[in-house]
Short mmCIF file of C-alpha atoms and ligand atoms in Angstrom, two decimals:
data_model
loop_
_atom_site.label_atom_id
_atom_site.label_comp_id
_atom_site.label_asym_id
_atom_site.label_seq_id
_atom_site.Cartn_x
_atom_site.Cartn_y
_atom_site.Cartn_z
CA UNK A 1 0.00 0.00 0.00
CA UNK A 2 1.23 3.27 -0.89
CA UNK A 3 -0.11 5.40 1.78
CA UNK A 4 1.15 9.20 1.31
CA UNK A 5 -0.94 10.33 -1.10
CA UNK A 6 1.73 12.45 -2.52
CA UNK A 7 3.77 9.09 -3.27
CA UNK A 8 0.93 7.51 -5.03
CA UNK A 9 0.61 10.57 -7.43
CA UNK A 10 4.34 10.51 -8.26
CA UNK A 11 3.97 7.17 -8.73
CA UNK A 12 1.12 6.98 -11.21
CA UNK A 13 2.30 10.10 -12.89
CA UNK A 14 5.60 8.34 -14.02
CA UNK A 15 3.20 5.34 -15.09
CA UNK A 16 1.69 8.14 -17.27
CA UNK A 17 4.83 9.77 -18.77
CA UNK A 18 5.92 6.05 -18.88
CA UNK A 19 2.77 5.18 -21.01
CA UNK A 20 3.03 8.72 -23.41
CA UNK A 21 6.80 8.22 -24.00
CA UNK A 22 7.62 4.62 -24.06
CA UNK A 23 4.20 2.61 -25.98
CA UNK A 24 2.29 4.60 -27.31
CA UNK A 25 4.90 5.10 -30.05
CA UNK A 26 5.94 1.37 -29.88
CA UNK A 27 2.11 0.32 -30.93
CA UNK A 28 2.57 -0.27 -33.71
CA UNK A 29 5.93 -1.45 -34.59
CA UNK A 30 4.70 -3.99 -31.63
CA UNK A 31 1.79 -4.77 -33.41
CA UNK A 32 3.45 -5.46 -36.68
CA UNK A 33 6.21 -7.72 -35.18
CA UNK A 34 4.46 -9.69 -32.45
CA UNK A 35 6.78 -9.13 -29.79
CA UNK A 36 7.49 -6.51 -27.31
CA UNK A 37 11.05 -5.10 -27.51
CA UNK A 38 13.21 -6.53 -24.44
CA UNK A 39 14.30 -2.66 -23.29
CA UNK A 40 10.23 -2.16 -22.80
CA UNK A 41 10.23 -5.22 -20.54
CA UNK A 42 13.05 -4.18 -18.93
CA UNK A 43 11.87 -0.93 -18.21
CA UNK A 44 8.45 -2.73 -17.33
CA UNK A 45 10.83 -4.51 -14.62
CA UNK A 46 12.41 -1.73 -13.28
CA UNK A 47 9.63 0.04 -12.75
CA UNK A 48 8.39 -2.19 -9.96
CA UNK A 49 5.06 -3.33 -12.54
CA UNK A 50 5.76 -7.10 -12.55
CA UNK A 51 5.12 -6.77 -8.28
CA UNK A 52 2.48 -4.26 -8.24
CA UNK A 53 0.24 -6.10 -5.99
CA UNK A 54 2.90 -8.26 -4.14
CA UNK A 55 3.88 -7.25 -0.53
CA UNK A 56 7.04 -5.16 -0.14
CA UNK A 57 8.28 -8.06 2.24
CA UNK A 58 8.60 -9.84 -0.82
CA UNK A 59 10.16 -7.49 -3.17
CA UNK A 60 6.95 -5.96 -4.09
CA UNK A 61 4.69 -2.57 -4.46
CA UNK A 62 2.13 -4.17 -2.34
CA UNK A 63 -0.49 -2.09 -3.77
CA UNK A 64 -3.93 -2.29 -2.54
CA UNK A 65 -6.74 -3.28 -5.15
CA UNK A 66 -8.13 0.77 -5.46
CA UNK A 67 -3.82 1.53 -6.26
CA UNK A 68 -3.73 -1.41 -8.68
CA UNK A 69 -7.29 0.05 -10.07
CA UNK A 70 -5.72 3.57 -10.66
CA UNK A 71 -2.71 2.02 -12.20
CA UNK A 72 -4.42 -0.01 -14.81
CA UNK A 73 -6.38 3.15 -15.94
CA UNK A 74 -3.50 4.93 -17.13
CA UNK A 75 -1.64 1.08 -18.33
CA UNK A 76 -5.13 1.08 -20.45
CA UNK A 77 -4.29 3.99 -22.35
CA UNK A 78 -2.47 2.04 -24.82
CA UNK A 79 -1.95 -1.52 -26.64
CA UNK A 80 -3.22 -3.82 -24.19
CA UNK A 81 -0.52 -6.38 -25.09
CA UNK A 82 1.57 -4.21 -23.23
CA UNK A 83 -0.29 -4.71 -20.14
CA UNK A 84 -0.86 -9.02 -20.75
CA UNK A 85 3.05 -9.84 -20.00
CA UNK A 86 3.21 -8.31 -16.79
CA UNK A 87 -0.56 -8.14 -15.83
CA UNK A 88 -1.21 -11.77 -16.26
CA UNK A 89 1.28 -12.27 -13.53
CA UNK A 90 -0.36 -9.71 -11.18
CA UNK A 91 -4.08 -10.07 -12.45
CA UNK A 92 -4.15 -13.84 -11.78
CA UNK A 93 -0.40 -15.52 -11.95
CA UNK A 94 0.64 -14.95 -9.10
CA UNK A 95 -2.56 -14.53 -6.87
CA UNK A 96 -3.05 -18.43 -6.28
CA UNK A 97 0.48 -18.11 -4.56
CA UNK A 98 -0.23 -14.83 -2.63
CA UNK A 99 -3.74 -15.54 -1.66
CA UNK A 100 -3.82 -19.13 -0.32
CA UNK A 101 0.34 -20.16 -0.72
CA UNK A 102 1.81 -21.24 1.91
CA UNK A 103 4.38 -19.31 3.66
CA UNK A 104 7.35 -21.42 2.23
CA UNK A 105 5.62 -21.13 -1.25
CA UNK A 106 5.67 -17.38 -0.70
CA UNK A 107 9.18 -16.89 0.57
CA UNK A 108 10.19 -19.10 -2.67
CA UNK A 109 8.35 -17.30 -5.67
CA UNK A 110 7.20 -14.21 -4.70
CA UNK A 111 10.48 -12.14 -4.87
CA UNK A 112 11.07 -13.58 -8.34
CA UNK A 113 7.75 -12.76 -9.34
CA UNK A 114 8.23 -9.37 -7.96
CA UNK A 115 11.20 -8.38 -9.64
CA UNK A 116 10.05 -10.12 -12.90
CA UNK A 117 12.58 -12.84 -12.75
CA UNK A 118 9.36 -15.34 -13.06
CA UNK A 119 6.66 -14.29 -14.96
CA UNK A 120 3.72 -16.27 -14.03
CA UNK A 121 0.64 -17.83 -16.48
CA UNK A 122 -2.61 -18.71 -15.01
CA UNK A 123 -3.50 -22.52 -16.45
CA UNK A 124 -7.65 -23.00 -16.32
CA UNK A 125 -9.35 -23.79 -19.25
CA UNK A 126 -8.60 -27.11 -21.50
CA UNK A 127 -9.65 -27.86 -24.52
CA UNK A 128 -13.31 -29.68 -23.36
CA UNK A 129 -13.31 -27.20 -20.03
CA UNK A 130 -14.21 -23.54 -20.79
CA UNK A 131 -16.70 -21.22 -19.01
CA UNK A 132 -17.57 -25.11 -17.29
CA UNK A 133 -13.98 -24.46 -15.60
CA UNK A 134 -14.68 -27.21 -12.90
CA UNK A 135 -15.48 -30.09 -15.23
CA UNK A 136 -11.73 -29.96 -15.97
CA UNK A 137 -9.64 -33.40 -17.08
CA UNK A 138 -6.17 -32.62 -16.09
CA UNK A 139 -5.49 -34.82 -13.34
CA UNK A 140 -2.98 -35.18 -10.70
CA UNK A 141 -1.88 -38.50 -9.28
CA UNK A 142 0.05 -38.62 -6.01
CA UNK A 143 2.86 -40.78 -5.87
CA UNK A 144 5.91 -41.57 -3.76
CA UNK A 145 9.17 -42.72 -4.44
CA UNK A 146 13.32 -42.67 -3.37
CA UNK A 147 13.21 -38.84 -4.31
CA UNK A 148 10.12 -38.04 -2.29
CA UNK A 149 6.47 -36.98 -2.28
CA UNK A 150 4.98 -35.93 -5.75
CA UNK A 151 1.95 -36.06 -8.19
CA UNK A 152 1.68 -37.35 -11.96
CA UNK A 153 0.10 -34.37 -13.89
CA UNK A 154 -1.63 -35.58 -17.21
CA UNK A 155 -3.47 -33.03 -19.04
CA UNK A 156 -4.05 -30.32 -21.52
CA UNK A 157 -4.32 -26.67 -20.80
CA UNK A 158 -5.77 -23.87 -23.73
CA UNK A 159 -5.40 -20.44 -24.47
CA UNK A 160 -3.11 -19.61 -21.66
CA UNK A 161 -1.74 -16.00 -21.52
CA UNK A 162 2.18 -15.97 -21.64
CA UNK A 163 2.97 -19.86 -21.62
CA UNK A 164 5.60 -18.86 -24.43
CA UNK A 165 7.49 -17.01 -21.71
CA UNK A 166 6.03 -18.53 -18.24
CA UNK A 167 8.56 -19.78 -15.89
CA UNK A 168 5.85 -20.87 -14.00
CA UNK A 169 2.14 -21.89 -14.34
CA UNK A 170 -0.61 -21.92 -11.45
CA UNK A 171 -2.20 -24.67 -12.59
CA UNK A 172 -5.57 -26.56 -11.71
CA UNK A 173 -5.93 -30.25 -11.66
CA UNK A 174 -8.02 -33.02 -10.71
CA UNK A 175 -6.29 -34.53 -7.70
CA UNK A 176 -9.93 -36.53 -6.58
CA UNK A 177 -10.84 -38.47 -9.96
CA UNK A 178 -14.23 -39.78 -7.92
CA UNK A 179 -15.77 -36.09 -7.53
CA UNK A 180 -15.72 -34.65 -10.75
CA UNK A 181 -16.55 -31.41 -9.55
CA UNK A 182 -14.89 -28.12 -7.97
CA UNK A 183 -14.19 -30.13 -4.59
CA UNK A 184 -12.00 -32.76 -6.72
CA UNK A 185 -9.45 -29.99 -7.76
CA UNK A 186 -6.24 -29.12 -6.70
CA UNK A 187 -3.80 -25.74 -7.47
CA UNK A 188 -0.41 -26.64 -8.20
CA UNK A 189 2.80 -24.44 -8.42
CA UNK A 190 4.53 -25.95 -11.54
CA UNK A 191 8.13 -24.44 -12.84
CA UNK A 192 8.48 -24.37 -16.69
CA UNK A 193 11.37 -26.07 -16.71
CA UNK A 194 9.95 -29.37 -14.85
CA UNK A 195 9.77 -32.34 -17.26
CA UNK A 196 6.84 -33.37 -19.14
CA UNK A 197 5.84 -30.18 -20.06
CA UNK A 198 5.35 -28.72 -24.01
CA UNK A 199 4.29 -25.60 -24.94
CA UNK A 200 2.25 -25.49 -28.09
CA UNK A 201 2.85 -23.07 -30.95
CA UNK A 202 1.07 -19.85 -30.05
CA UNK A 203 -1.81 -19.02 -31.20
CA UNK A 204 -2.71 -16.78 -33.96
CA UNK A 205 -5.40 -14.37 -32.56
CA UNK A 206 -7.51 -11.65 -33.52
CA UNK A 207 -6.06 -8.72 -31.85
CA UNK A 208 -3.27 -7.93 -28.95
CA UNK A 209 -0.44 -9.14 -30.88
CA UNK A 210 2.61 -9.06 -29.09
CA UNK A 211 0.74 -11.13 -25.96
CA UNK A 212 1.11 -14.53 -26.39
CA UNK A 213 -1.16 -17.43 -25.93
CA UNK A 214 -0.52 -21.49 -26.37
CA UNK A 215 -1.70 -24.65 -25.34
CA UNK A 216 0.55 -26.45 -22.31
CA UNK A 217 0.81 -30.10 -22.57
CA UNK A 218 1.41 -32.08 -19.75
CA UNK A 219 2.94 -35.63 -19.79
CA UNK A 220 3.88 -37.49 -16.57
CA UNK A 221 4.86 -34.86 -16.03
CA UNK A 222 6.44 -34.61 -11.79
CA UNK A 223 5.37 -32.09 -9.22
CA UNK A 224 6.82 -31.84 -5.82
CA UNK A 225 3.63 -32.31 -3.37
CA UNK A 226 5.61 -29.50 -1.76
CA UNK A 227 3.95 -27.12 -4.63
CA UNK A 228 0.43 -28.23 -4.12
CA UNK A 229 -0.66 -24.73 -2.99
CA UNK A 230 -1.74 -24.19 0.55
CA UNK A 231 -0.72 -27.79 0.93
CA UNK A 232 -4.40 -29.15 0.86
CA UNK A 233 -6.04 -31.32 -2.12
CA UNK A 234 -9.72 -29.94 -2.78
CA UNK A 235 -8.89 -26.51 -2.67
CA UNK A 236 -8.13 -25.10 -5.82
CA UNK A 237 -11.06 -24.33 -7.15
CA UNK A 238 -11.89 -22.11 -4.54
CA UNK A 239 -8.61 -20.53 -5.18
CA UNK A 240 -9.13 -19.78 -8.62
CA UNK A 241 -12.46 -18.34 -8.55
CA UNK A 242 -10.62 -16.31 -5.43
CA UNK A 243 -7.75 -15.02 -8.07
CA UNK A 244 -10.90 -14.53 -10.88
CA UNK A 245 -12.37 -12.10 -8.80
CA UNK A 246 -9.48 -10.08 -7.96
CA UNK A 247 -8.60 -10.49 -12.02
CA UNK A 248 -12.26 -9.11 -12.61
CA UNK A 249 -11.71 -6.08 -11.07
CA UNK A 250 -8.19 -5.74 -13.16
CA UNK A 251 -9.35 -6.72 -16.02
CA UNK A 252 -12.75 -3.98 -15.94
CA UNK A 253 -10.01 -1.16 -14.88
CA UNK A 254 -7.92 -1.97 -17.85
CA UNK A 255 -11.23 -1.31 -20.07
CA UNK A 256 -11.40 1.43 -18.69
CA UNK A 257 -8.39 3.38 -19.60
CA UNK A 258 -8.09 2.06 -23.06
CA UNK A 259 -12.16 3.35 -23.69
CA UNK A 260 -10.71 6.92 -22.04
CA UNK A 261 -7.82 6.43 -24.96
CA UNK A 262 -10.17 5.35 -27.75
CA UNK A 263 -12.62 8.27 -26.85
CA UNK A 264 -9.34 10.68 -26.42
CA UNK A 265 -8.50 9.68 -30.10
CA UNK A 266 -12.32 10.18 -31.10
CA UNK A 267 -12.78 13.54 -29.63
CA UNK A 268 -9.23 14.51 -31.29
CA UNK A 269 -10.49 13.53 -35.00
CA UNK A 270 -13.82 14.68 -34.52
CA UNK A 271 -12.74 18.30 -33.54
CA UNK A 272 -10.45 18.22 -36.22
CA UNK A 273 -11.61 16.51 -39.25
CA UNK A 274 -13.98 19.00 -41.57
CA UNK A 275 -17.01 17.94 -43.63
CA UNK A 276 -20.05 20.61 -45.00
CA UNK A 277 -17.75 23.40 -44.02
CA UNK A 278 -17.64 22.26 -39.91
CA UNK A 279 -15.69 19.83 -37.86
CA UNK A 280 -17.38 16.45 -37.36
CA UNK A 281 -17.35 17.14 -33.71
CA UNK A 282 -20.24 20.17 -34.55
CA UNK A 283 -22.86 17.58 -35.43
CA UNK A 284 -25.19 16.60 -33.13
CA UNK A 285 -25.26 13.04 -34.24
CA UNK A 286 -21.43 12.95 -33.41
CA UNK A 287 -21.93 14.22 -30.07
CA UNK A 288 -24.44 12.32 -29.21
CA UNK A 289 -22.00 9.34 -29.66
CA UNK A 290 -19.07 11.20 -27.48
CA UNK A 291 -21.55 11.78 -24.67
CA UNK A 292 -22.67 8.27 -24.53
CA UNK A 293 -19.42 7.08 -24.75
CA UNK A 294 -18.24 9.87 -21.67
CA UNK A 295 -21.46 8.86 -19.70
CA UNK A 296 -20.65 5.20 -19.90
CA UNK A 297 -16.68 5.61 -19.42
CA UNK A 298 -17.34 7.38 -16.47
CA UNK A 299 -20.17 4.82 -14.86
CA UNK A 300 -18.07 2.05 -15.17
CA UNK A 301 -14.65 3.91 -13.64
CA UNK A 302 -16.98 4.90 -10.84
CA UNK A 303 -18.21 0.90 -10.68
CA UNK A 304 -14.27 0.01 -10.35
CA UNK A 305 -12.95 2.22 -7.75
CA UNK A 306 -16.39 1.79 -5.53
CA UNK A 307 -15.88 -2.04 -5.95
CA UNK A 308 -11.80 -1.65 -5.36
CA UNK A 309 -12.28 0.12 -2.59
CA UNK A 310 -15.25 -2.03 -1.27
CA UNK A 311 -12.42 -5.24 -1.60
CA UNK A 312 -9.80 -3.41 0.26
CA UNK A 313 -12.53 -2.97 3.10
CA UNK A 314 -12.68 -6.92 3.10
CA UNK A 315 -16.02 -6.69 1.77
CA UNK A 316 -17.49 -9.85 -0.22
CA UNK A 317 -17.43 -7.97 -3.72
CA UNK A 318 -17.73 -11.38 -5.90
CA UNK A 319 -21.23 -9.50 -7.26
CA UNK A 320 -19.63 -6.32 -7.68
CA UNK A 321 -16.74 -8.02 -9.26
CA UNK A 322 -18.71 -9.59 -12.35
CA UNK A 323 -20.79 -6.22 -12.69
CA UNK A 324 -16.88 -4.44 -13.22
CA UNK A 325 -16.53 -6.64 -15.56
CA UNK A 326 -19.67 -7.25 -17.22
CA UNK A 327 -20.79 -3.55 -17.77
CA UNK A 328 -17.08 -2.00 -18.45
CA UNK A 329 -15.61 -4.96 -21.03
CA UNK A 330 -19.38 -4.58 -22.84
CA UNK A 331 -19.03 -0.42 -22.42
CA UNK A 332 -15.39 -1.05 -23.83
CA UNK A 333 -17.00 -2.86 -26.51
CA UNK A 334 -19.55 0.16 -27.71
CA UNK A 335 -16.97 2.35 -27.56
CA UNK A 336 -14.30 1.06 -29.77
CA UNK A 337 -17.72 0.54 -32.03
CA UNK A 338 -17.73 4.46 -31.92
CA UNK A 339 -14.69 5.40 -31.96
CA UNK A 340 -14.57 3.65 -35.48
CA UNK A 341 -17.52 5.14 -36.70
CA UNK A 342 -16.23 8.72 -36.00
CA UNK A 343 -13.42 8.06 -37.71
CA UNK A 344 -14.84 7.01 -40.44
CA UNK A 345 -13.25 5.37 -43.78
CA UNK A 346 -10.16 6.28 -41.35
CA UNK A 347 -11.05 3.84 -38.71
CA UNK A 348 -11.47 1.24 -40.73
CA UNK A 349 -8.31 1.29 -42.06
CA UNK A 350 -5.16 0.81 -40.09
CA UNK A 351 -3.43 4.27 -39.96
CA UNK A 352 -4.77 5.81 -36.99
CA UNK A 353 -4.81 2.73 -34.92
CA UNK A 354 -8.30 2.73 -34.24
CA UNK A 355 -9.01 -0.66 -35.48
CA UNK A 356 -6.25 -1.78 -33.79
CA UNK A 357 -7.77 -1.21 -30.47
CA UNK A 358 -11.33 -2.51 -31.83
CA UNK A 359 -9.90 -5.67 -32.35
CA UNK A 360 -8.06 -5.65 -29.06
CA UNK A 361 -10.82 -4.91 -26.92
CA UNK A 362 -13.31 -7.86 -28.11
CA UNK A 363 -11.35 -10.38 -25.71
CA UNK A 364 -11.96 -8.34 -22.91
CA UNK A 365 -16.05 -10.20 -22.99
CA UNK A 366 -14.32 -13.37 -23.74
CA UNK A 367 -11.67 -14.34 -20.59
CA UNK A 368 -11.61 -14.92 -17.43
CA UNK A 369 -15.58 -15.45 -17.58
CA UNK A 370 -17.77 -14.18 -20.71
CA UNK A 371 -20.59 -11.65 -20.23
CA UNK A 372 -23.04 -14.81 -19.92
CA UNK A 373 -20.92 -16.07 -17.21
CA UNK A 374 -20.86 -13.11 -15.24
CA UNK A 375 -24.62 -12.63 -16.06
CA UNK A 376 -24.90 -15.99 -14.49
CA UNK A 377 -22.55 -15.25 -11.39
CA UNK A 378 -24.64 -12.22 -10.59
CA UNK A 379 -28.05 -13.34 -10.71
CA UNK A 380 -26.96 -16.44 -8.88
CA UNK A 381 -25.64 -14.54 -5.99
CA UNK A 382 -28.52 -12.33 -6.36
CA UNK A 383 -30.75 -15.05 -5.73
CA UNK A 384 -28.94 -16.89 -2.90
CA UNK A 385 -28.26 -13.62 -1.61
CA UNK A 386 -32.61 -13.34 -1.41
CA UNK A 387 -32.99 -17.01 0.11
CA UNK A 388 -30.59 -16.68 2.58
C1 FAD B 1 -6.53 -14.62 -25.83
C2 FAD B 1 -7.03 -15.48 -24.72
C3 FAD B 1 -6.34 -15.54 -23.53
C4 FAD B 1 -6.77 -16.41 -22.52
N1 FAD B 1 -6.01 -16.54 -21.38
C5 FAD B 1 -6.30 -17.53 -20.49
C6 FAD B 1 -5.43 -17.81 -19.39
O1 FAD B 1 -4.39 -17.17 -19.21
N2 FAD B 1 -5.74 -18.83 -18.56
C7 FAD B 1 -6.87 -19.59 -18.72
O2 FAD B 1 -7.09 -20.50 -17.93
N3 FAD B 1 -7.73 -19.34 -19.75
C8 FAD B 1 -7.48 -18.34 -20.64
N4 FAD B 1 -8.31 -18.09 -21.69
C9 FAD B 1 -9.51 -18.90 -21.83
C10 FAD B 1 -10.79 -18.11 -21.58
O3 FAD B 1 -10.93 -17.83 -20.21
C11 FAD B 1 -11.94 -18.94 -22.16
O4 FAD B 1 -11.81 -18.87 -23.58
C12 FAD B 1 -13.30 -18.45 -21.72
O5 FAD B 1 -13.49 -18.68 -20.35
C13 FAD B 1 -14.44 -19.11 -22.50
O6 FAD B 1 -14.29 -20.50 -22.60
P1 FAD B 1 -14.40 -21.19 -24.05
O7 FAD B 1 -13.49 -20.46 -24.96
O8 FAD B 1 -14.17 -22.64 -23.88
O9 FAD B 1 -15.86 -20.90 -24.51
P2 FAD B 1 -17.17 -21.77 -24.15
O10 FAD B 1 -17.20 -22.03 -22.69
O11 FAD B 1 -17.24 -22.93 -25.06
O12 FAD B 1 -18.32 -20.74 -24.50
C14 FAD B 1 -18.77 -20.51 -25.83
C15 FAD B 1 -20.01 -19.58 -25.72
O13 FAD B 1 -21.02 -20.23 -24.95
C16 FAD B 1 -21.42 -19.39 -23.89
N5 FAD B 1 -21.77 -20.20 -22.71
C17 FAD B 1 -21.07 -21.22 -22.16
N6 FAD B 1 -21.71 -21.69 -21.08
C18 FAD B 1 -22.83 -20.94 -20.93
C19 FAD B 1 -23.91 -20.94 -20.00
N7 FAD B 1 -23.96 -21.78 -18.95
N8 FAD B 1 -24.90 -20.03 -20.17
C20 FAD B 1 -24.88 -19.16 -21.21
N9 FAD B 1 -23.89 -19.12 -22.12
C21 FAD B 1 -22.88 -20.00 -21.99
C22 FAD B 1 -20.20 -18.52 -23.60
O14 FAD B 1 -20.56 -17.32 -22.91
C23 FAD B 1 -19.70 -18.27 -25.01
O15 FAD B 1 -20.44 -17.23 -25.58
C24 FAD B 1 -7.93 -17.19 -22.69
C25 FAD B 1 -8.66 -17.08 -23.88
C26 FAD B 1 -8.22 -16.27 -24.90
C27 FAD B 1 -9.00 -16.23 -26.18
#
């Protein structure tokens, strides 16, 4: 927690300059080439973002949800690859670890994560197990031998956000093959360079090129039972929908700032570009689509920071959590649809970057829970909430 307010300021301000200076103008050639240029991650590094949200006893920033909120406004304000390779690790790669770890897990990986040494992939969904996360296959098999207490991991893992560069994945797996629900799954700490693991060829996606996705293939593959996290089978589940709500929250402040961008852009052209003598931005129809974007931009920072703020109080925000990310990755949605149409012919094609950010943006309904989901997480709750 950064508790002088005057610290906090600094602090976000050079995440702003950092932002303006350093990726906005490497969008594109980052875009083109599929990879981030090492001095950005090493910047990225030194700037204490790979630990935002991990204590400073371990190395990190040890901001508070509301901090990490604020910071992922401004990170929004450009390519959201930028913010998958070290956001993945604080959104949900490391939070399995830092929420229910034990404290010999935590003395082990959090400083690496912290300093960026480790950059951490979250390992869910399979290839039969999507949104129905707890039907998963991937089972783990406890053994014993001369070298000591382990499991077996067999299983396949999909989509999942910086394998290519992971060295390490919190991963969920079937330890109880008789319950094959939530209660039969484990969390695992697994190091990339354990063997029996492949990583697939990544995948080639829509939009946010230069963040990498790829199956993870695991073969008899051999985990130390001292990296089954909080050292209890039957857990994990828990633990991941634990880290998913924290990643909500991340995830809806990140739409956020890159709608505030988009709309930036929009307002920029509109005032600017001229057609029946006028700028764009003098037409009524025009405005109309800047207000609703402003009026919907602001409702769902408000939604954020109230639901941030709510989590740091230790409040139960798993509701609040799905409506961050239901309204603002739908809001985000409507207003990349705008900010093309203000463009114009312009935002169609690729020169101003606006399609870019339209194609971007569409995974933000997709992961860590689609709309339906969290449509389906809020009602629920609503509902047990009303029968308690
Ligand atoms: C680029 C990218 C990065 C990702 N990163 C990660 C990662 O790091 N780690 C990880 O574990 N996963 C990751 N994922 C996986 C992501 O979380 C899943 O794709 C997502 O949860 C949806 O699962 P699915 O793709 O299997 O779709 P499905 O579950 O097959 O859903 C298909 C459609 O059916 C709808 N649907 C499904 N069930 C219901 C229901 N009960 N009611 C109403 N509608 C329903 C869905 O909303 C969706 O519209 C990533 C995905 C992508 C594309």
């Amino acid at each position: 927690m950064i508790r002088d307010p005057d610290t906090l300021a600094a602090f976000l301000d050079s995440v702003r300059r950092f932002v303006k200076e350093r990726l906005v103008p490497a969008e594109n050639t980052v875009a083109d080439t599929d990879e981030i240029p090492e001095d950005i991650v090493a910047d990225m590094k030194a700037m204490g973002l790979f630990g935002l949200t991990i204590p400073e006893s371990y190395g990190g920033l040890g901001l508070t949800m509301e901090e990490e909120a604020l910071v992922m406004f401004e990170m929004g304000r450009t390519s959201p690859a930028f913010r998958s390779l070290f956001g993945t690790t604080v959104g949900i790669g490391s939070q399995g670890i830092l929420i229910d770890g034990t404290p010999a897990q935590k003395d082990k990986y959090l400083p690496l994560l912290a300093s960026g040494e480790l950059i951490a992939s979250f390992a869910l969904t399979e290839p039969e197990a999507g949104s129905d996360a707890a039907s998963l296959r991937t089972n783990a098999r406890r053994a014993s031998d001369e070298h000591g207490e382990h499991y077996i991991v067999n299983g396949t893992k999909r989509f999942i956000t910086n394998a290519p560069h992971a060295g390490l994945f919190t991963l969920m797996a079937r330890t109880d093959l008789n319950n094959k629900g939530a209660g039969g799954v484990s969390a695992f700490i697994v190091e990339r360079g354990t063997p029996g693991i492949t990583i697939g060829k990544p995948d080639r996606k829509m939009g946010q090129r230069g963040a990498h996705t790829a199956d993870v293939i695991f073969e008899n593959c051999r985990v130390p039972a001292a990296n089954l996290i909080g050292g209890k089978e039957g857990l994990g589940f828990k633990t991941a929908m634990k880290v998913l709500e924290k990643g909500r929250i991340h995830i809806a402040a990140i739409c956020v700032g890159v709608a505030e961008r988009m709309l930036e852009d929009a307002l920029a052209y509109a005032m600017e570009r001229k057609q029946f003598g006028q700028p764009i931005a003098e037409f009524q129809l025009v405005q109309a689509m800047l207000a609703e974007s402003k009026m919907e931009v602001y409702a769902a920072r408000c939604m954020v920071v109230d639901a941030a703020r709510r989590r740091d109080a230790g409040e139960n925000v798993a509701t609040e959590a799905s409506c961050c990310k239901l309204f603002a990755s739908e809001m985000c949605g409507r207003v990349a649809d705008r900010a093309v149409q203000i463009f114009g012919g312009s935002g169609y094609v690729a020169d101003h970057g606006i399609e870019r950010f339209y194609r971007d943006v569409r995974l933000f309904r997709i992961y860590e829970g689609t709309s339906q989901i969290q449509q389906l997480v809020i009602a629920r709750n609503m509902i047990r909430e009303a029968t308690r």
